[in-house]
Tab-separated table of C-alpha atoms in Angstrom:
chain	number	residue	atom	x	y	z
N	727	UNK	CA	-0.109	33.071	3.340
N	728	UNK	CA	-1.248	31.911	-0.049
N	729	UNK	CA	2.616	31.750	-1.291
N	730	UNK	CA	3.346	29.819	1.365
N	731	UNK	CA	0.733	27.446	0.573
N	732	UNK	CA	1.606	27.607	-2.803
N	733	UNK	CA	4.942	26.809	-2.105
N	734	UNK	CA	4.630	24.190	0.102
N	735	UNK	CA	1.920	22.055	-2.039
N	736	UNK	CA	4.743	22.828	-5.397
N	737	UNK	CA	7.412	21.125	-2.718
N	738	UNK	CA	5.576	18.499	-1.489
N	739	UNK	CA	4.304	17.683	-5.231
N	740	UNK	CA	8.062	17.125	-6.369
N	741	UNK	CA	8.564	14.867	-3.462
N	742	UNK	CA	5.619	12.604	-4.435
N	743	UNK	CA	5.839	12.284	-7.738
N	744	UNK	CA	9.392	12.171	-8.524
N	745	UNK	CA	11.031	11.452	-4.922
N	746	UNK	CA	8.188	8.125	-3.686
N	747	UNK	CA	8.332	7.177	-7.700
N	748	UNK	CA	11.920	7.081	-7.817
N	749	UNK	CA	12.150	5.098	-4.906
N	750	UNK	CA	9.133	2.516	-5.832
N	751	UNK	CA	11.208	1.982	-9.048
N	752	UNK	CA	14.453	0.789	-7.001
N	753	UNK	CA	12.353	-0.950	-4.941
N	754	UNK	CA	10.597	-3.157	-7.472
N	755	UNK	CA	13.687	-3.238	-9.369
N	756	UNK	CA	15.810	-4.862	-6.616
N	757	UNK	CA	12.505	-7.339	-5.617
N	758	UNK	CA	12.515	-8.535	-9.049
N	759	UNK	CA	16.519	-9.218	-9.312
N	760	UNK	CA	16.584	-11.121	-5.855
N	761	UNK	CA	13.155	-12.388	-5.313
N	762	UNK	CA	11.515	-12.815	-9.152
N	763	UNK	CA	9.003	-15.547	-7.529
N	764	UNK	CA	7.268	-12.657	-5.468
N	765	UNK	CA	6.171	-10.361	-8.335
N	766	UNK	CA	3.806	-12.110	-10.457
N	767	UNK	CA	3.183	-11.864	-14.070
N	768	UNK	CA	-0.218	-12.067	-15.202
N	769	UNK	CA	0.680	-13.175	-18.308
N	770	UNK	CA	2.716	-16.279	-17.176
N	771	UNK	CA	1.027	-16.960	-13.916
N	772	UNK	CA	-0.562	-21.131	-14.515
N	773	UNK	CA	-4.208	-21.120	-13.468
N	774	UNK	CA	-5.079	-22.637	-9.418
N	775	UNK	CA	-6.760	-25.810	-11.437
N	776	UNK	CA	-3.208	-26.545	-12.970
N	777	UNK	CA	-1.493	-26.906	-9.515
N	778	UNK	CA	-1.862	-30.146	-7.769
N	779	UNK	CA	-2.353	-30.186	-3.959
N	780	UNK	CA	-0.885	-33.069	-2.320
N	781	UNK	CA	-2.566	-33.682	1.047
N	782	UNK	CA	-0.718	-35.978	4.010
């Protein structure tokens, strides 16, 4: 039984790290290309007291 267990945590640690990583990286890659305005950069990102709200 241990093997198995063995075996099946080693698979299932590939999948997570490398497989779900992978795919985040496409993921955020293709966001940024297509939709830049949704990812935020902290660096860049004006301060709430620099926006002006216009109210109707």
């Amino acid at each position: 039984m241990v093997p198995g267990l063995m075996a099946m945590g080693t698979y299932h640690l590939i999948i997570g790290f490398i497989g779900e990583g992978l795919i985040t990286a496409v993921v955020i890659t293709a966001i940024a290309k297509s939709r830049p305005d949704l990812l935020e950069d902290s660096f860049t990102v004006k301060s709430d007291t620099s926006k002006k709200e216009v109210h109707a």
